[in-house]
Coordinates of C-alpha atoms and ligand atoms in Angstrom, one line a residue:
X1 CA -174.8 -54.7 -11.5
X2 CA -175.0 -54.7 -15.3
X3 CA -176.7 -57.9 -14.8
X4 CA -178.8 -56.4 -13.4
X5 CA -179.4 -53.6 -15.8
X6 CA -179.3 -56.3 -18.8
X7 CA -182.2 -58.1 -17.4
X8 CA -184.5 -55.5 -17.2
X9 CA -183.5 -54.1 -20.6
X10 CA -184.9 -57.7 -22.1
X11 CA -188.2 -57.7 -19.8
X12 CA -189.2 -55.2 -21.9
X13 CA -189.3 -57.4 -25.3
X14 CA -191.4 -60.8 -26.0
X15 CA -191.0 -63.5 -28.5
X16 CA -194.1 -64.2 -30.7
X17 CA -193.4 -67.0 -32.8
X18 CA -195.1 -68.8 -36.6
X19 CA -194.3 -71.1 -38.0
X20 CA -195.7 -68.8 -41.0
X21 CA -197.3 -65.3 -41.7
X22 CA -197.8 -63.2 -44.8
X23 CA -195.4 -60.9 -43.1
X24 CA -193.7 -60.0 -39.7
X25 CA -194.6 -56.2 -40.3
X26 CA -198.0 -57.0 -41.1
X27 CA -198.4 -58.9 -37.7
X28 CA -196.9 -56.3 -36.0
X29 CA -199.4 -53.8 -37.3
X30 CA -202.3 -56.4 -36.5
X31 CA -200.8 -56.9 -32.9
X32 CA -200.8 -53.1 -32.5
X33 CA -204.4 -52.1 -33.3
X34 CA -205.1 -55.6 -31.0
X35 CA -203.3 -53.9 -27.9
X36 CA -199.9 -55.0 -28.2
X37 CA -197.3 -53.4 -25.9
X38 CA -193.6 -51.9 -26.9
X39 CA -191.1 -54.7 -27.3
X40 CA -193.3 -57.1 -28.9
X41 CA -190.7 -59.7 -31.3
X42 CA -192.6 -61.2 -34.0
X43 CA -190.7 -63.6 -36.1
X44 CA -192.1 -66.1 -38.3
X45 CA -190.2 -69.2 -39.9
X46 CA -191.6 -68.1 -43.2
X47 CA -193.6 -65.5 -45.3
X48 CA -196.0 -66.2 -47.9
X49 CA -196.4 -62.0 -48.7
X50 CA -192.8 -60.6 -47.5
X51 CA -192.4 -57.2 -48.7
X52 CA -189.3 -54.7 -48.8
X53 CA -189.1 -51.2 -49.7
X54 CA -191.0 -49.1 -52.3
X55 CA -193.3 -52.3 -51.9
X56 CA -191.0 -55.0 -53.7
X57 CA -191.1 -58.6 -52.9
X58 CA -189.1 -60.0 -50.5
X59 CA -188.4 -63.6 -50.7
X60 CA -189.5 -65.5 -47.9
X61 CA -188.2 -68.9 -48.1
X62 CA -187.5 -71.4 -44.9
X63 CA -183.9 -71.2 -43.3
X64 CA -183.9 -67.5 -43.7
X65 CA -184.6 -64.5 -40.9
X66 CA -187.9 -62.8 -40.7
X67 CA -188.9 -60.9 -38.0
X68 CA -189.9 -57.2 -36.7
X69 CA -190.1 -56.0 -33.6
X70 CA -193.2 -53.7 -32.4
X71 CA -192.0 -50.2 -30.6
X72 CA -194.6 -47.3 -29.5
X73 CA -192.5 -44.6 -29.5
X74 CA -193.2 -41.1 -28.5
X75 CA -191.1 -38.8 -31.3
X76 CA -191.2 -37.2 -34.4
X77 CA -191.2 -39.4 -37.3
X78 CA -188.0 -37.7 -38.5
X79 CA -185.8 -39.0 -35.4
X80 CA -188.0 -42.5 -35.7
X81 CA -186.5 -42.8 -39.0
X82 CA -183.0 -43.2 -37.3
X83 CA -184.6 -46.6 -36.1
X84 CA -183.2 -48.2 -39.4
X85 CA -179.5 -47.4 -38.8
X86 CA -180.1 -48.7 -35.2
X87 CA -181.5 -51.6 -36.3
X88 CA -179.0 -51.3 -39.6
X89 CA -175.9 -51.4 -36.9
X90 CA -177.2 -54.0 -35.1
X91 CA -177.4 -56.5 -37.8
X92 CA -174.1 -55.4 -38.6
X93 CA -172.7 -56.5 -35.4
X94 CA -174.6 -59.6 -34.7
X95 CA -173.4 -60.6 -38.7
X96 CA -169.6 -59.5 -37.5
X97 CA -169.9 -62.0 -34.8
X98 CA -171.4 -64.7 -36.5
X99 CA -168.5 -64.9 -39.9
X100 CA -165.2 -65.6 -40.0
X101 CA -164.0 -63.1 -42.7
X102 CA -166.1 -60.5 -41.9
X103 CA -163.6 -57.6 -43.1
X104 CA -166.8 -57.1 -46.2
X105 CA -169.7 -56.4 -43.8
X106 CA -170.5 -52.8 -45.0
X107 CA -173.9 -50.6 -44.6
X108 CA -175.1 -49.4 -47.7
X109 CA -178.2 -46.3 -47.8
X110 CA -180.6 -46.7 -46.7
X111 CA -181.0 -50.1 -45.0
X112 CA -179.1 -52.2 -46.5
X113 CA -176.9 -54.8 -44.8
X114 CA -173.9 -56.5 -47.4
X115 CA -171.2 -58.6 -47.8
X116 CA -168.6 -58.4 -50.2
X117 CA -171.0 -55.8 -52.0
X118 CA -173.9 -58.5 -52.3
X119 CA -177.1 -58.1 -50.3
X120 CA -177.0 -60.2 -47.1
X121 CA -179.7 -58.5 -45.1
X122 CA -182.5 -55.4 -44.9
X123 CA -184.4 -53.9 -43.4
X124 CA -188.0 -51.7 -43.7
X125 CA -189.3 -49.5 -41.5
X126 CA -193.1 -48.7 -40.8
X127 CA -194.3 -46.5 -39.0
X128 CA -198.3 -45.5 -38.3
X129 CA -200.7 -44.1 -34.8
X130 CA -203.8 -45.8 -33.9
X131 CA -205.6 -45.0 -31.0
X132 CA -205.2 -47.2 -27.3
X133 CA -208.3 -48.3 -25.2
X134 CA -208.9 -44.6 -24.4
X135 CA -209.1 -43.5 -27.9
X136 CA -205.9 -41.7 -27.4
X137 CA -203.7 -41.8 -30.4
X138 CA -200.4 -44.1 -30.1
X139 CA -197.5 -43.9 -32.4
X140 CA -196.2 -47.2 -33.7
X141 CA -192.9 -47.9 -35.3
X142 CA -192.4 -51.4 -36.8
X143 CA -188.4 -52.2 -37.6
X144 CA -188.5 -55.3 -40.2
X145 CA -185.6 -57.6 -40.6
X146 CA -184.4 -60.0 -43.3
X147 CA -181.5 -61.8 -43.1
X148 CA -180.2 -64.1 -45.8
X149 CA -178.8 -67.2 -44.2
X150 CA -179.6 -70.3 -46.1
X151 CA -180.7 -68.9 -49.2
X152 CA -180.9 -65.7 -51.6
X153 CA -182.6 -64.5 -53.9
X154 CA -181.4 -64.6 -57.8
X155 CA -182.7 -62.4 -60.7
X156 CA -182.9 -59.2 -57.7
X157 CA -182.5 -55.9 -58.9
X158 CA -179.0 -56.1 -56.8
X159 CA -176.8 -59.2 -56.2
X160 CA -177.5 -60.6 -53.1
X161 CA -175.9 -63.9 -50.8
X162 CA -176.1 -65.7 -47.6
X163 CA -174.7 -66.5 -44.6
X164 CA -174.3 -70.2 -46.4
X165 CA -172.3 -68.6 -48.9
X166 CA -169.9 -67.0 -46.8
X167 CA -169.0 -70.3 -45.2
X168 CA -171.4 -70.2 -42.4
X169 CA -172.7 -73.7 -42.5
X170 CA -174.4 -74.8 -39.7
X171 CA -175.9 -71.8 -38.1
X172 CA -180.1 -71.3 -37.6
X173 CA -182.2 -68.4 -37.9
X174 CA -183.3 -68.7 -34.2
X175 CA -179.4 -68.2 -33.5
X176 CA -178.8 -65.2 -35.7
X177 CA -182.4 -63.9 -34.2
X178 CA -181.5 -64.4 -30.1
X179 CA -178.1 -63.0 -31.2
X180 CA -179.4 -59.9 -33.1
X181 CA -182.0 -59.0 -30.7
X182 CA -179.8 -58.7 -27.9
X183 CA -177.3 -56.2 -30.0
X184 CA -180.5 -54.2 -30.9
X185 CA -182.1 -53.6 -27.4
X186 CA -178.7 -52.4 -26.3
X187 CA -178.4 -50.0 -29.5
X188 CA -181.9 -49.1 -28.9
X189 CA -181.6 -48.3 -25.0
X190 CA -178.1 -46.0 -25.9
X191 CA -180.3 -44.0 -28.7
X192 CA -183.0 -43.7 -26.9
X193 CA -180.8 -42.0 -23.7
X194 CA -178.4 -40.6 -25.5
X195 CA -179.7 -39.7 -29.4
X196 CA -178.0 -40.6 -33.0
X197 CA -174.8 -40.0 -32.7
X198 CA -172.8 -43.2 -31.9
X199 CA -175.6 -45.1 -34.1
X200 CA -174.5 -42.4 -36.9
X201 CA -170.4 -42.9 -36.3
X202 CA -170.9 -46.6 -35.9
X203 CA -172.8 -46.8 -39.8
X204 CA -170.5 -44.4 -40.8
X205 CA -167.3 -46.6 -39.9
X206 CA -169.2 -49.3 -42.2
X207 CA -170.4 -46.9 -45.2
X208 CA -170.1 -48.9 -47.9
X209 CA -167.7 -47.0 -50.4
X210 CA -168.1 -44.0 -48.8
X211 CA -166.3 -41.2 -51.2
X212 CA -167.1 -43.0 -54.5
X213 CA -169.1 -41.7 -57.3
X214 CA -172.9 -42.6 -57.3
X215 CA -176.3 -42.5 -59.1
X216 CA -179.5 -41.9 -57.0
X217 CA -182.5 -43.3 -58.3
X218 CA -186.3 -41.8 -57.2
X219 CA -188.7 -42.5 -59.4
X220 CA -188.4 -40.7 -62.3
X221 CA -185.4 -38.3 -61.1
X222 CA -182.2 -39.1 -60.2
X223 CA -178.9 -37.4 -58.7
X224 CA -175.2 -38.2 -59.7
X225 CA -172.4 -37.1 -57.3
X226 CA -170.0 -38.1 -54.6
X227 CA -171.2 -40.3 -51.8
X228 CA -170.1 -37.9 -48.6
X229 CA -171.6 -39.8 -45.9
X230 CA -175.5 -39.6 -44.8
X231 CA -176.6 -36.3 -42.4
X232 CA -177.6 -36.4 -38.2
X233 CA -181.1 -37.4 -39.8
X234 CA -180.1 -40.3 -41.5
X235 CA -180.5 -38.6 -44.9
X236 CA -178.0 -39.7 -47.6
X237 CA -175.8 -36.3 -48.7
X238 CA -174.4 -36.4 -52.1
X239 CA -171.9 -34.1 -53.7
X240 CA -172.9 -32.9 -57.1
X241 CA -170.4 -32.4 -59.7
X242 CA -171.5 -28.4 -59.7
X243 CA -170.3 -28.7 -55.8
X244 CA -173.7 -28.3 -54.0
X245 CA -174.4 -31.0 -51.4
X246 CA -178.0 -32.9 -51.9
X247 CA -179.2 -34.1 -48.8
X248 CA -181.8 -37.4 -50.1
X249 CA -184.6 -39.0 -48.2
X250 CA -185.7 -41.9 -49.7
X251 CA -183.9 -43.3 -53.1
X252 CA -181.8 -46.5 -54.7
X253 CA -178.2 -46.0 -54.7
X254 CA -176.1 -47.6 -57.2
X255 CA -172.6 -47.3 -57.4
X256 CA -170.4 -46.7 -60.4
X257 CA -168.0 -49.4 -61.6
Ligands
LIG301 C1 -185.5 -54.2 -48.1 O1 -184.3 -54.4 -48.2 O2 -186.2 -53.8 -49.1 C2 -186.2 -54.5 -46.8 C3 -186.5 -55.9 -46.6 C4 -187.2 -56.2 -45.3 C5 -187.7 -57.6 -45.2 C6 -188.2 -57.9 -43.8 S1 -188.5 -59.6 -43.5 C7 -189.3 -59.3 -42.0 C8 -190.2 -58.1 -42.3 N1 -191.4 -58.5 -42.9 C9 -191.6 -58.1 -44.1 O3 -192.6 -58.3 -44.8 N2 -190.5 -57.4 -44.5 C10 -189.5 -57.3 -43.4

């Protein structure tokens, strides 16, 4: 029976695969205005224009994850953003499975995947309508993954690694992809029937030094304060030191030493 159930979960995804692409979420936004449907998997073997948040560069090199996965989805764009903890959770578990030692695996706000404190995988979230045959406006969500497996980047604004690194010799990205894909349209299924809150317990459990003091960068202001935890809409809350609890949408988070 859950067989069953399993395979019709995956009939709704397809593979689309590159060799290369200036980037998986611009595909995915291409696809979309091209008449794409929900589920489409777009992974390339490498980018020549990969992007992460707030527009920064993400290096694209072969032997490393890039893919994004195309959903029309019919609800506010406050509960879409809880996409990136599913996808954020999912990662999470397909990276548990696939090292050793995997005790450092933490989830840092707002999409960040790490290991041993180092940056091991993220993830950007786009979302945008454009209309269908009809004319009838469709809202898109694209959920854009990089994972670090053979190689990282140096010189980042934080330290990352790779799978490599952690001992994880002989593993490709078409094995962490098949892998990660199946933990997603699982997480994706449960939040869509049953809404954020396991997604929300399940980061939580992985909050990366959740408790400890922290400096929230965005743009030009920033907040200092006690990192509580993150709210039911994914918002990071920090206590200030004059006790008031700042609820954050969109910021860097750097820890104190
Ligand atoms: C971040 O940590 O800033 C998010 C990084 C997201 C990178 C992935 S790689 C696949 C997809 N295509 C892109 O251009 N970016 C995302």
């Amino acid at each position: 029976m859950k067989k069953k159930a399993d395979s019709n979960l995956l009939n709704d995804y397809h593979l689309l695969s590159y060799d290369v692409l200036d980037s998986t979420n611009e595909e995915a936004k291409r696809l979309a205005g091209g008449g794409a449907s929900h589920g489409a998997v777009i992974w390339a073997k490498r980018q020549t224009s990969g992007r992460g948040r707030m527009g920064r560069e993400w290096v694209s090199a072969e032997g490393n994850l890039f893919v994004s996965i195309l959903l029309n989805i019919a609800k506010d764009l406050e509960t879409c953003a809880q996409l990136s903890f599913v996808a954020a959770v999912a990662v999470a578990e397909t990276l548990e499975g696939i090292i050793p030692e995997h005790e450092g695996i933490a989830c840092k706000w707002p999409n960040d995947i790490l290991l041993d404190g180092k940056k091991l995988a993220g993830i950007l979230l786009e979302s945008f309508t454009m209309p269908d045959e009809s004319g009838k406006a469709r809202q898109w969500v694209v959920v854009g993954i990089g994972v670090n497996i053979d190689s990282y980047p140096e010189h980042v604004m934080f330290p990352a690694t790779c799978l490599k690194e952690a001992g994880v010799e002989i593993i490709s990205a078409k094995i962490v992809l098949s892998r990660f894909i199946y933990n997603f349209i699982h997480r994706f299924d449960a939040w869509s029937k049953k809404g954020f809150k396991d997604i929300h317990a399940e980061w939580m459990e992985r909050a990366y030094r959740k408790g400890e003091a922290i400096e929230v960068v965005m743009g030009e202001a920033h907040v200092e304060g006690i990192f509580e935890g993150i709210d039911a809409s994914g918002r990071l809350l920090v206590r200030s030191s004059s006790g008031k609890l700042e609820n954050i949408t969109a910021g860097d988070v750097f820890f104190k030493e």
